[in-house]
CSV table of C-alpha atoms in Angstrom, one decimal:
chain,number,residue,atom,x,y,z
A,1,MET,CA,-96.3,28.5,-54.1
A,2,SER,CA,-98.5,27.4,-51.2
A,3,ALA,CA,-97.5,25.4,-48.2
A,4,GLU,CA,-99.4,24.3,-45.1
A,5,ARG,CA,-98.1,23.3,-41.8
A,6,ILE,CA,-99.8,20.2,-40.4
A,7,THR,CA,-99.4,18.2,-37.2
A,8,ARG,CA,-97.8,14.8,-37.2
A,9,ARG,CA,-101.3,13.3,-36.4
A,10,GLU,CA,-102.7,15.0,-39.5
A,11,MET,CA,-99.8,13.8,-41.6
A,12,LEU,CA,-100.3,10.2,-40.5
A,13,LYS,CA,-104.0,10.5,-41.4
A,14,ARG,CA,-103.1,11.6,-44.9
A,15,LEU,CA,-100.6,8.9,-45.3
A,16,VAL,CA,-103.1,6.2,-44.3
A,17,ILE,CA,-105.6,7.6,-46.8
A,18,ALA,CA,-103.1,7.7,-49.7
A,19,PRO,CA,-100.4,5.1,-49.1
A,20,ILE,CA,-100.0,4.3,-52.8
A,21,GLY,CA,-99.2,7.8,-53.7
A,22,VAL,CA,-96.6,8.1,-51.0
A,23,ALA,CA,-94.9,4.8,-52.0
A,24,ALA,CA,-94.8,6.0,-55.6
A,25,LEU,CA,-93.2,9.3,-54.7
A,26,ALA,CA,-90.6,7.6,-52.5
A,27,ALA,CA,-89.7,5.2,-55.3
A,28,LEU,CA,-89.3,7.8,-58.0
A,29,GLU,CA,-85.9,8.5,-59.5
A,30,MET,CA,-85.9,11.8,-61.2
A,31,GLN,CA,-83.8,14.8,-61.9
A,32,HIS,CA,-83.7,18.2,-60.3
A,33,ALA,CA,-85.6,20.7,-62.3
A,34,HIS,CA,-84.9,24.4,-61.9
A,35,ALA,CA,-85.6,27.3,-64.3
A,36,ALA,CA,-82.1,28.1,-65.4
A,37,THR,CA,-82.6,31.2,-67.5
A,38,MET,CA,-79.9,33.9,-67.4
A,39,GLN,CA,-77.6,31.9,-65.1
A,40,LEU,CA,-74.1,33.1,-64.8
A,41,TYR,CA,-72.6,29.8,-63.9
A,42,TYR,CA,-73.7,26.4,-64.8
A,43,GLU,CA,-75.8,24.5,-62.3
A,44,PRO,CA,-74.7,20.9,-61.9
A,45,TYR,CA,-77.9,19.4,-63.3
A,46,PHE,CA,-78.2,17.1,-66.2
A,47,VAL,CA,-81.6,18.4,-67.4
A,48,ALA,CA,-82.5,22.0,-67.0
A,49,VAL,CA,-85.7,23.8,-67.7
A,50,LEU,CA,-84.3,26.7,-69.7
A,51,CYS,CA,-87.5,28.6,-70.5
A,52,GLU,CA,-91.2,28.5,-70.1
A,53,GLY,CA,-93.6,30.9,-71.7
A,54,ARG,CA,-96.4,31.6,-74.1
A,55,THR,CA,-96.9,33.6,-77.1
A,56,ARG,CA,-99.8,34.8,-79.2
A,57,CYS,CA,-98.7,33.2,-82.5
A,58,ASP,CA,-99.6,35.2,-85.5
A,59,THR,CA,-98.2,36.0,-89.0
A,60,LEU,CA,-95.1,37.6,-87.6
A,61,TRP,CA,-92.0,35.5,-86.5
A,62,ARG,CA,-92.3,35.6,-82.7
A,63,SER,CA,-90.1,34.0,-80.2
A,64,MET,CA,-91.7,31.4,-77.9
A,65,VAL,CA,-92.0,34.1,-75.3
A,66,GLY,CA,-93.7,36.5,-77.6
A,67,ASP,CA,-91.2,39.1,-78.8
A,68,THR,CA,-90.6,40.0,-82.4
A,69,LEU,CA,-87.1,41.3,-81.8
A,70,PRO,CA,-84.8,39.2,-84.0
A,71,LEU,CA,-81.6,40.1,-82.1
A,72,VAL,CA,-82.9,38.9,-78.8
A,73,PRO,CA,-82.2,35.3,-77.8
A,74,THR,CA,-84.8,33.1,-76.2
A,75,VAL,CA,-82.2,31.5,-74.0
A,76,GLN,CA,-78.6,32.3,-73.2
A,77,HIS,CA,-75.7,30.5,-71.5
A,78,THR,CA,-76.6,27.2,-73.1
A,79,THR,CA,-73.0,26.1,-74.0
A,80,PRO,CA,-73.0,23.0,-71.7
A,81,TYR,CA,-76.2,21.5,-73.2
A,82,ASP,CA,-75.7,19.0,-75.9
A,83,ARG,CA,-79.4,18.6,-76.8
A,84,LEU,CA,-82.6,20.6,-76.3
A,85,TRP,CA,-86.2,19.8,-76.5
A,86,TRP,CA,-89.0,22.2,-77.1
A,87,MET,CA,-92.4,21.0,-76.0
A,88,GLY,CA,-95.6,22.9,-76.4
A,89,TYR,CA,-99.3,23.1,-76.7
A,90,ALA,CA,-101.3,25.2,-79.1
A,91,LEU,CA,-104.8,26.3,-78.0
A,92,GLY,CA,-107.6,26.7,-80.5
A,93,SER,CA,-110.2,24.4,-82.1
A,94,ALA,CA,-108.6,24.6,-85.6
A,95,PRO,CA,-105.9,22.2,-86.7
A,96,VAL,CA,-102.5,23.4,-85.9
A,97,ASP,CA,-100.5,24.6,-88.9
A,98,MET,CA,-97.6,26.5,-87.5
A,99,ASN,CA,-94.2,27.4,-88.9
A,100,VAL,CA,-91.3,27.1,-86.5
A,101,ARG,CA,-87.7,28.2,-86.8
A,102,ILE,CA,-84.7,27.3,-84.6
A,103,LEU,CA,-81.8,29.8,-84.6
A,104,ALA,CA,-78.5,29.7,-82.7
A,105,ARG,CA,-75.3,31.7,-82.3
A,106,ALA,CA,-72.1,31.8,-80.3
A,107,VAL,CA,-70.8,34.7,-78.2
A,108,ASP,CA,-67.4,35.8,-77.0
A,109,ARG,CA,-66.3,35.9,-73.4
A,110,ASN,CA,-68.1,39.2,-72.9
A,111,GLY,CA,-71.3,37.8,-74.1
A,112,VAL,CA,-71.2,39.7,-77.4
A,113,PRO,CA,-72.3,37.6,-80.5
A,114,LEU,CA,-69.4,36.7,-82.8
A,115,GLY,CA,-71.3,38.3,-85.6
A,116,PRO,CA,-74.7,39.6,-86.6
A,117,GLY,CA,-77.6,37.4,-87.3
A,118,TRP,CA,-78.1,33.8,-86.5
A,119,ARG,CA,-77.4,30.3,-87.8
A,120,THR,CA,-80.6,28.6,-88.8
A,121,LEU,CA,-80.6,25.1,-87.4
A,122,GLY,CA,-83.9,24.2,-88.9
A,123,GLN,CA,-87.2,25.4,-90.1
A,124,ALA,CA,-90.3,23.3,-90.5
A,125,THR,CA,-94.1,23.3,-90.3
A,126,LEU,CA,-95.8,21.7,-87.3
A,127,GLN,CA,-99.2,20.2,-88.3
A,128,THR,CA,-101.3,18.4,-85.8
A,129,PRO,CA,-105.0,18.0,-85.0
A,130,PRO,CA,-106.3,20.6,-82.6
A,131,LEU,CA,-105.5,20.6,-79.0
A,132,ARG,CA,-102.5,18.3,-79.2
A,133,TRP,CA,-99.0,18.5,-77.7
A,134,PHE,CA,-96.0,18.9,-79.9
A,135,ARG,CA,-92.3,18.2,-79.3
A,136,VAL,CA,-89.3,19.3,-81.3
A,137,GLU,CA,-85.9,17.9,-80.6
A,138,ILE,CA,-82.9,20.1,-81.3
A,139,PRO,CA,-79.9,17.8,-81.6
A,140,GLU,CA,-77.3,20.5,-82.3
A,141,GLY,CA,-76.3,21.6,-78.9
A,142,HIS,CA,-73.4,23.6,-77.4
A,143,TRP,CA,-74.4,26.9,-79.0
A,144,ASP,CA,-74.3,29.8,-76.5
A,145,GLU,CA,-77.7,31.3,-77.4
A,146,TYR,CA,-80.9,30.0,-79.1
A,147,ARG,CA,-83.9,31.7,-80.5
A,148,ILE,CA,-87.1,29.7,-81.1
A,149,GLU,CA,-89.6,31.3,-83.3
A,150,VAL,CA,-93.2,30.5,-84.4
A,151,ARG,CA,-95.5,31.9,-87.0
A,152,SER,CA,-99.1,30.9,-88.0
A,153,ALA,CA,-101.6,32.2,-90.5
A,154,THR,CA,-104.3,31.4,-87.9
A,155,PRO,CA,-103.7,33.3,-84.6
A,156,ARG,CA,-103.4,31.0,-81.6
A,157,LEU,CA,-102.0,30.9,-78.2
A,158,VAL,CA,-98.9,28.6,-77.8
A,159,TYR,CA,-97.6,27.5,-74.5
A,160,SER,CA,-94.0,26.3,-74.6
A,161,ARG,CA,-91.3,24.8,-72.4
A,162,LEU,CA,-87.7,24.5,-73.5
A,163,ILE,CA,-85.5,21.9,-71.7
A,164,ALA,CA,-81.9,20.9,-72.2
A,165,SER,CA,-79.7,18.0,-71.2
A,166,GLN,CA,-76.0,18.2,-70.5
A,167,GLY,CA,-75.4,14.6,-71.4
A,168,TYR,CA,-74.1,12.1,-68.9
A,169,TRP,CA,-73.0,8.6,-68.5
A,170,LYS,CA,-73.7,6.1,-65.8
A,171,GLU,CA,-70.8,4.7,-63.9
B,1,MET,CA,-104.7,19.6,-58.8
B,2,PRO,CA,-101.1,20.4,-58.1
B,3,VAL,CA,-98.6,17.7,-57.2
B,4,ARG,CA,-97.7,17.9,-53.5
B,5,PHE,CA,-95.0,16.3,-51.4
B,6,LEU,CA,-93.8,16.2,-47.9
B,7,LYS,CA,-91.1,18.9,-47.8
B,8,ASN,CA,-90.0,18.8,-44.2
B,9,THR,CA,-91.3,16.4,-41.5
B,10,SER,CA,-94.4,18.4,-41.1
B,11,GLU,CA,-94.9,20.5,-44.1
B,12,ILE,CA,-96.7,19.6,-47.3
B,13,ALA,CA,-95.7,21.8,-50.3
B,14,ASP,CA,-96.8,22.2,-53.9
B,15,VAL,CA,-94.2,21.3,-56.5
B,16,SER,CA,-92.9,24.5,-58.0
B,17,VAL,CA,-89.7,26.2,-59.2
B,18,GLU,CA,-89.0,27.3,-55.6
B,19,SER,CA,-89.8,23.9,-54.2
B,20,PRO,CA,-88.7,21.3,-56.6
B,21,LEU,CA,-89.5,17.6,-56.0
B,22,PRO,CA,-86.6,16.2,-54.1
B,23,VAL,CA,-84.9,13.4,-56.1
B,24,ALA,CA,-81.8,11.3,-55.8
B,25,LEU,CA,-79.2,11.4,-58.6
B,26,THR,CA,-77.0,8.3,-58.4
B,27,ASN,CA,-73.9,7.2,-60.1
B,28,ALA,CA,-73.7,9.7,-62.9
B,29,SER,CA,-71.1,12.3,-63.9
B,30,LEU,CA,-71.5,15.7,-65.4
B,31,VAL,CA,-70.5,16.5,-69.0
B,32,PRO,CA,-69.8,20.2,-69.1
B,33,ALA,CA,-68.4,22.3,-72.0
B,34,ASP,CA,-65.5,24.7,-71.7
B,35,THR,CA,-64.7,27.7,-73.8
B,36,LEU,CA,-61.1,27.2,-75.0
B,37,LEU,CA,-60.5,30.0,-77.5
B,38,VAL,CA,-62.2,33.1,-78.8
B,39,ALA,CA,-60.5,35.2,-81.4
B,40,THR,CA,-60.6,36.8,-84.8
B,41,LEU,CA,-58.4,35.7,-87.7
B,42,GLY,CA,-57.7,37.6,-90.9
B,43,VAL,CA,-58.1,34.8,-93.4
B,44,ASN,CA,-55.7,35.0,-96.3
B,45,ASN,CA,-53.9,32.7,-98.7
B,46,THR,CA,-50.8,32.0,-96.6
B,47,ALA,CA,-50.3,28.3,-96.4
B,48,ASN,CA,-50.0,26.4,-93.2
B,49,ARG,CA,-51.3,29.3,-91.0
B,50,ASP,CA,-53.3,28.3,-88.0
B,51,LEU,CA,-56.2,30.1,-86.3
B,52,LEU,CA,-53.8,32.1,-84.2
B,53,GLY,CA,-51.9,33.2,-87.3
B,54,SER,CA,-48.8,31.1,-86.7
B,55,THR,CA,-47.1,29.4,-89.6
B,56,THR,CA,-44.8,27.4,-87.3
B,57,THR,CA,-45.8,23.8,-88.1
B,58,GLU,CA,-45.0,22.3,-84.7
B,59,GLN,CA,-46.8,25.0,-82.7
B,60,PRO,CA,-50.3,23.8,-81.5
B,61,THR,CA,-53.4,26.0,-81.7
B,62,LEU,CA,-54.8,24.4,-78.6
B,63,THR,CA,-53.1,22.3,-75.9
B,64,GLY,CA,-54.2,20.5,-72.8
B,65,CYS,CA,-57.2,19.1,-74.6
B,66,GLY,CA,-56.9,15.5,-73.5
B,67,GLN,CA,-60.1,15.6,-71.5
B,68,TYR,CA,-62.4,16.6,-74.3
B,69,ARG,CA,-64.0,14.0,-76.5
B,70,LYS,CA,-65.0,16.6,-79.0
B,71,LEU,CA,-64.2,20.2,-80.0
B,72,ILE,CA,-66.9,22.4,-81.4
B,73,TRP,CA,-65.6,25.2,-83.7
B,74,THR,CA,-68.2,27.9,-84.3
B,75,TYR,CA,-67.4,30.9,-86.4
B,76,PHE,CA,-68.8,33.9,-88.3
B,77,ARG,CA,-67.1,34.6,-91.6
B,78,GLN,CA,-67.3,37.9,-93.3
B,79,GLY,CA,-66.1,36.8,-96.7
B,80,ALA,CA,-67.3,34.3,-99.3
B,81,ASP,CA,-64.0,33.3,-101.1
B,82,ALA,CA,-63.3,29.6,-101.1
B,83,THR,CA,-61.5,28.6,-97.9
B,84,THR,CA,-60.0,25.3,-96.9
B,85,TYR,CA,-59.2,24.1,-93.4
B,86,TRP,CA,-57.1,21.2,-92.0
B,87,VAL,CA,-57.2,19.8,-88.5
B,88,TYR,CA,-54.1,18.2,-87.0
B,89,ALA,CA,-53.9,16.5,-83.7
B,90,ARG,CA,-51.4,14.6,-81.5
B,91,THR,CA,-50.8,13.4,-78.0
B,92,THR,CA,-48.2,14.4,-75.5
B,93,ASP,CA,-46.3,12.9,-72.7
B,94,PRO,CA,-48.4,13.4,-69.5
B,95,LEU,CA,-45.5,14.4,-67.4
B,96,SER,CA,-43.5,16.8,-69.5
B,97,GLY,CA,-46.2,17.9,-71.9
B,98,GLU,CA,-43.9,17.2,-74.9
B,99,PRO,CA,-45.4,15.6,-78.0
B,100,LEU,CA,-44.7,11.9,-78.3
B,101,SER,CA,-43.0,12.7,-81.6
B,102,THR,CA,-42.8,15.4,-84.2
B,103,GLY,CA,-45.5,15.9,-86.7
B,104,TRP,CA,-49.2,15.5,-86.5
B,105,GLN,CA,-52.0,13.2,-87.3
B,106,LEU,CA,-54.3,14.7,-89.9
B,107,LEU,CA,-57.9,14.4,-88.9
B,108,THR,CA,-59.3,15.8,-92.2
B,109,ALA,CA,-58.6,14.9,-95.8
B,110,SER,CA,-55.0,15.6,-97.0
B,111,ALA,CA,-56.4,18.1,-99.5
B,112,GLY,CA,-58.3,19.8,-96.7
B,113,GLU,CA,-62.0,20.4,-96.2
B,114,THR,CA,-64.0,23.3,-97.6
B,115,LEU,CA,-65.0,25.8,-94.9
B,116,PRO,CA,-68.8,25.9,-95.0
B,117,GLY,CA,-70.7,29.1,-95.4
B,118,GLY,CA,-70.6,32.3,-97.4
B,119,ALA,CA,-70.2,36.0,-96.7
B,120,ASN,CA,-71.6,37.1,-93.3
B,121,GLU,CA,-72.7,33.6,-92.4
B,122,TRP,CA,-72.4,31.4,-89.3
B,123,GLY,CA,-70.7,28.1,-89.5
B,124,ARG,CA,-69.9,25.2,-87.2
B,125,ILE,CA,-67.5,22.3,-87.4
B,126,ASP,CA,-67.3,19.4,-85.0
B,127,ILE,CA,-63.8,18.0,-84.4
B,128,PRO,CA,-63.7,15.2,-85.1
B,129,ALA,CA,-66.6,14.9,-87.5
B,130,THR,CA,-67.4,11.5,-86.1
B,131,GLY,CA,-66.3,9.5,-83.1
B,132,ASP,CA,-64.3,10.8,-80.1
B,133,ALA,CA,-61.1,12.7,-80.0
B,134,TYR,CA,-59.2,13.0,-76.7
B,135,TYR,CA,-56.1,14.3,-78.3
B,136,ASP,CA,-53.9,16.6,-76.2
B,137,GLN,CA,-53.0,19.1,-78.9
B,138,TYR,CA,-54.7,20.4,-82.0
B,139,ARG,CA,-53.5,22.6,-84.8
B,140,ILE,CA,-56.2,24.1,-87.0
B,141,VAL,CA,-55.0,25.6,-90.2
B,142,VAL,CA,-57.2,27.8,-92.4
B,143,GLN,CA,-56.2,29.1,-95.9
B,144,ARG,CA,-58.1,31.1,-98.5
B,145,THR,CA,-57.7,28.9,-101.6
B,146,GLY,CA,-59.9,30.8,-104.0
B,147,GLY,CA,-60.7,34.4,-105.0
B,148,SER,CA,-58.6,37.3,-104.0
B,149,ALA,CA,-60.4,39.0,-101.1
B,150,ASN,CA,-59.1,38.4,-97.6
B,151,TYR,CA,-61.7,38.5,-94.8
B,152,ASP,CA,-62.1,38.3,-91.1
B,153,MET,CA,-63.4,35.3,-89.3
B,154,THR,CA,-64.4,35.5,-85.6
B,155,PHE,CA,-64.5,32.1,-84.1
B,156,LYS,CA,-64.9,30.2,-80.8
B,157,ILE,CA,-63.8,26.8,-79.8
B,158,VAL,CA,-65.6,24.9,-77.1
B,159,GLY,CA,-64.3,21.6,-75.6
B,160,VAL,CA,-67.0,19.0,-74.7
B,161,ARG,CA,-66.2,16.2,-72.3
């Protein structure tokens, strides 16, 4: 993170130069965004960034952060979230033909999984032209842990972000 | 070029995890989820036996659930023999906590529903399957209705507002 201290005079100069940008920022209504991995209590946010990472996708089933350990979750403490979205970008000039798998499980109060293995929520093939974004919606929420896996015959670098919403209603 | 904003009156900062863009969240309420029950049940062919092993028909499995629009029952079953479940619900008097009457409303079919999954598999059941709940008490009955091998089922019930 970088920050610079400026004088009020300098600040006014910048505001004069870019008034449109300042007005747009002031008018924005958005949600707090914090990386919320491994949190021990639930932050009071509607949308949380659970995980960001990248992986060298190859012929092995790898999580979105690169590990091939099937017992290790990608994200934990996700019970409050009713819906997740996985967004990513695969580098490379070849068309994207990538297998993806979404796994989930529940844990007891000590954080120990109720049983071995995972429940497979879905498995599919992502096919897009090269250098395109993809987005996968995971509608089955309220599991305690998720594992997002990718696999591809053509090795490529995949950047990913996993966000989740707690669901809310407007008064 | 990073997105920058005026953090304090005289400091311009890059948007980052440590310095998120300040926003205003108005007129919205949280919808958290609460873990209500985690246990292991030895599933057998005893009729009218709930997740806590009780065969007392008036005894609830869960109480104080009026704030939850839905319960999510996740489990890991170790056996494959055919198993049936029933979900009963009712409301209580808000002051005394007593049920408004004896008996229950059956949320599943009268013949029960088949518990999904096989040996060493995960399963999940939403209660109710559709719509909202908001009942105060639930009684969840599980019975092995086929085969002859009892098995353990470890389960968790989460209430979602």
